[in-house]
Tab-separated table of N, CA and C and ligand atoms in Angstrom:
chain	number	residue	atom	x	y	z
A	18	MET	N	147.165	59.320	85.613
A	18	MET	CA	148.126	59.606	86.704
A	18	MET	C	149.528	59.809	86.141
A	19	SER	N	150.126	60.927	86.444
A	19	SER	CA	151.461	61.194	85.889
A	19	SER	C	152.555	60.914	86.917
A	20	THR	N	153.728	60.750	86.395
A	20	THR	CA	154.908	60.390	87.226
A	20	THR	C	155.911	61.516	87.085
A	21	MET	N	156.564	61.850	88.176
A	21	MET	CA	157.664	62.845	88.174
A	21	MET	C	158.992	62.121	88.299
A	22	ILE	N	159.932	62.495	87.430
A	22	ILE	CA	161.273	61.978	87.601
A	22	ILE	C	162.293	63.110	87.512
A	23	THR	N	163.422	62.897	88.140
A	23	THR	CA	164.485	63.858	88.112
A	23	THR	C	165.772	63.194	87.646
A	24	TYR	N	166.414	63.805	86.651
A	24	TYR	CA	167.634	63.233	86.111
A	24	TYR	C	168.771	64.246	86.211
A	25	LYS	N	169.921	63.743	86.494
A	25	LYS	CA	171.133	64.536	86.394
A	25	LYS	C	171.663	64.375	84.952
A	26	ILE	N	171.867	65.503	84.275
A	26	ILE	CA	172.340	65.492	82.862
A	26	ILE	C	173.597	66.346	82.790
A	27	PRO	N	174.760	65.697	82.877
A	27	PRO	CA	176.035	66.423	82.983
A	27	PRO	C	176.285	67.346	81.775
A	28	ASN	N	175.766	67.034	80.598
A	28	ASN	CA	176.049	67.831	79.395
A	28	ASN	C	175.324	69.173	79.339
A	29	ILE	N	174.491	69.458	80.317
A	29	ILE	CA	173.831	70.795	80.308
A	29	ILE	C	174.866	71.858	80.657
A	30	ASN	N	175.181	72.685	79.662
A	30	ASN	CA	176.215	73.691	79.885
A	30	ASN	C	175.747	75.124	79.709
A	31	CYS	N	174.626	75.347	79.039
A	31	CYS	CA	174.189	76.718	78.765
A	31	CYS	C	172.675	76.745	78.520
A	32	GLY	N	172.201	77.928	78.301
A	32	GLY	CA	170.772	78.109	78.078
A	32	GLY	C	170.284	77.400	76.833
A	33	HIS	N	171.176	77.243	75.860
A	33	HIS	CA	170.767	76.510	74.648
A	33	HIS	C	170.519	75.026	74.963
A	34	CYS	N	171.374	74.454	75.780
A	34	CYS	CA	171.147	73.078	76.212
A	34	CYS	C	169.780	72.924	76.878
A	35	VAL	N	169.489	73.855	77.794
A	35	VAL	CA	168.212	73.816	78.496
A	35	VAL	C	167.056	73.867	77.525
A	36	HIS	N	167.155	74.791	76.550
A	36	HIS	CA	166.127	74.957	75.555
A	36	HIS	C	165.952	73.687	74.694
A	37	THR	N	167.060	73.121	74.266
A	37	THR	CA	167.012	71.915	73.433
A	37	THR	C	166.328	70.752	74.206
A	38	ILE	N	166.771	70.547	75.402
A	38	ILE	CA	166.197	69.420	76.201
A	38	ILE	C	164.693	69.629	76.395
A	39	GLN	N	164.322	70.858	76.773
A	39	GLN	CA	162.903	71.102	77.058
A	39	GLN	C	162.070	70.941	75.790
A	40	SER	N	162.553	71.503	74.659
A	40	SER	CA	161.701	71.436	73.464
A	40	SER	C	161.640	70.071	72.869
A	41	GLU	N	162.746	69.293	72.948
A	41	GLU	CA	162.739	67.931	72.413
A	41	GLU	C	161.836	66.988	73.280
A	42	LEU	N	161.980	67.112	74.585
A	42	LEU	CA	161.220	66.200	75.473
A	42	LEU	C	159.719	66.502	75.437
A	43	ILE	N	159.350	67.769	75.323
A	43	ILE	CA	157.921	68.093	75.371
A	43	ILE	C	157.212	67.582	74.158
A	44	ASP	N	157.959	67.298	73.070
A	44	ASP	CA	157.362	66.721	71.865
A	44	ASP	C	157.156	65.232	71.965
A	45	LEU	N	157.670	64.605	73.000
A	45	LEU	CA	157.480	63.170	73.203
A	45	LEU	C	156.056	62.927	73.758
A	46	PRO	N	155.254	62.134	73.028
A	46	PRO	CA	153.870	61.938	73.496
A	46	PRO	C	153.808	61.411	74.917
A	47	GLY	N	153.034	62.081	75.756
A	47	GLY	CA	152.903	61.669	77.156
A	47	GLY	C	153.690	62.550	78.113
A	48	VAL	N	154.639	63.290	77.596
A	48	VAL	CA	155.408	64.188	78.467
A	48	VAL	C	154.587	65.420	78.754
A	49	ARG	N	154.347	65.706	80.035
A	49	ARG	CA	153.474	66.815	80.433
A	49	ARG	C	154.255	68.099	80.706
A	50	SER	N	155.380	67.964	81.334
A	50	SER	CA	156.182	69.170	81.588
A	50	SER	C	157.645	68.798	81.740
A	51	VAL	N	158.495	69.736	81.406
A	51	VAL	CA	159.946	69.550	81.496
A	51	VAL	C	160.532	70.810	82.046
A	52	LYS	N	161.359	70.648	83.077
A	52	LYS	CA	162.079	71.796	83.562
A	52	LYS	C	163.565	71.405	83.739
A	53	ALA	N	164.420	71.999	82.906
A	53	ALA	CA	165.847	71.724	82.998
A	53	ALA	C	166.540	72.915	83.647
A	54	ASP	N	167.480	72.635	84.504
A	54	ASP	CA	168.197	73.713	85.191
A	54	ASP	C	169.661	73.693	84.855
A	55	GLN	N	170.153	74.839	84.426
A	55	GLN	CA	171.537	74.969	83.990
A	55	GLN	C	172.566	74.785	85.074
A	56	SER	N	172.331	75.431	86.222
A	56	SER	CA	173.363	75.408	87.273
A	56	SER	C	173.450	74.046	87.982
A	57	SER	N	172.320	73.447	88.247
A	57	SER	CA	172.327	72.129	88.909
A	57	SER	C	172.502	70.989	87.945
A	58	LYS	N	172.275	71.243	86.632
A	58	LYS	CA	172.283	70.212	85.562
A	58	LYS	C	171.269	69.104	85.850
A	59	ILE	N	170.139	69.529	86.348
A	59	ILE	CA	169.087	68.592	86.669
A	59	ILE	C	167.818	68.912	85.883
A	60	ALA	N	167.228	67.830	85.327
A	60	ALA	CA	165.981	67.986	84.613
A	60	ALA	C	164.864	67.297	85.382
A	61	THR	N	163.761	67.960	85.572
A	61	THR	CA	162.577	67.368	86.201
A	61	THR	C	161.515	67.229	85.144
A	62	ILE	N	161.027	65.989	85.024
A	62	ILE	CA	160.109	65.643	83.920
A	62	ILE	C	158.862	65.006	84.523
A	63	GLU	N	157.726	65.494	84.070
A	63	GLU	CA	156.440	64.900	84.453
A	63	GLU	C	155.865	64.226	83.215
A	64	TYR	N	155.491	62.962	83.335
A	64	TYR	CA	155.041	62.223	82.179
A	64	TYR	C	153.987	61.213	82.544
A	65	GLU	N	153.309	60.727	81.516
A	65	GLU	CA	152.341	59.648	81.702
A	65	GLU	C	152.413	58.785	80.444
A	66	PRO	N	151.831	57.619	80.423
A	66	PRO	CA	151.856	56.824	79.183
A	66	PRO	C	151.262	57.600	78.019
A	67	PRO	N	151.772	57.394	76.802
A	67	PRO	CA	152.720	56.365	76.378
A	67	PRO	C	154.212	56.667	76.681
A	68	ALA	N	154.515	57.796	77.278
A	68	ALA	CA	155.920	58.049	77.622
A	68	ALA	C	156.353	57.100	78.729
A	69	SER	N	157.632	56.821	78.767
A	69	SER	CA	158.186	55.947	79.825
A	69	SER	C	159.571	56.426	80.151
A	70	GLU	N	160.084	55.980	81.269
A	70	GLU	CA	161.415	56.332	81.639
A	70	GLU	C	162.421	55.906	80.573
A	71	GLU	N	162.188	54.717	80.032
A	71	GLU	CA	163.045	54.174	78.983
A	71	GLU	C	163.075	55.081	77.729
A	72	LYS	N	161.891	55.474	77.292
A	72	LYS	CA	161.786	56.346	76.096
A	72	LYS	C	162.428	57.705	76.327
A	73	ILE	N	162.230	58.227	77.545
A	73	ILE	CA	162.839	59.525	77.854
A	73	ILE	C	164.343	59.451	77.859
A	74	LYS	N	164.883	58.394	78.474
A	74	LYS	CA	166.336	58.199	78.510
A	74	LYS	C	166.917	58.039	77.117
A	75	GLN	N	166.158	57.235	76.278
A	75	GLN	CA	166.642	57.030	74.897
A	75	GLN	C	166.653	58.318	74.094
A	76	LEU	N	165.650	59.129	74.273
A	76	LEU	CA	165.587	60.420	73.559
A	76	LEU	C	166.748	61.300	73.994
A	77	LEU	N	166.971	61.397	75.296
A	77	LEU	CA	168.048	62.230	75.818
A	77	LEU	C	169.421	61.763	75.276
A	78	GLU	N	169.573	60.471	75.170
A	78	GLU	CA	170.815	59.937	74.680
A	78	GLU	C	170.958	60.269	73.173
A	79	ALA	N	169.851	60.161	72.432
A	79	ALA	CA	169.857	60.441	70.976
A	79	ALA	C	170.236	61.882	70.696
A	80	ILE	N	169.876	62.814	71.555
A	80	ILE	CA	170.179	64.226	71.319
A	80	ILE	C	171.464	64.631	72.056
A	81	ASN	N	172.198	63.636	72.516
A	81	ASN	CA	173.523	63.866	73.138
A	81	ASN	C	173.463	64.512	74.519
A	82	TYR	N	172.390	64.268	75.258
A	82	TYR	CA	172.320	64.670	76.641
A	82	TYR	C	172.002	63.436	77.517
A	83	PRO	N	172.948	62.468	77.546
A	83	PRO	CA	172.642	61.243	78.335
A	83	PRO	C	172.523	61.544	79.807
A	84	VAL	N	171.689	60.743	80.427
A	84	VAL	CA	171.443	60.835	81.897
A	84	VAL	C	172.631	60.239	82.617
A	85	ALA	N	173.045	60.873	83.703
A	85	ALA	CA	174.174	60.327	84.497
A	85	ALA	C	173.712	59.039	85.179
A	86	VAL	N	174.598	58.071	85.273
A	86	VAL	CA	174.228	56.813	85.930
A	86	VAL	C	174.759	56.759	87.349
B	12	LIG	CU1	174.559	74.492	75.882
């Protein structure tokens, strides 16, 4: 059973950001799909274990796209 989450990521500024976020997250084991949107700065992520909300947030922070709190 997979989980859907939506994050606001203020650092999304261009298509390159979208591409980086999508390609980095999809490599995280358990991440099923990633859709990042440039205009809304929102990423929608579908995942299942071993991925977790914590691991996804940590990865986004490590690549300099921290989630808005
Ligand atoms: Cu960019």
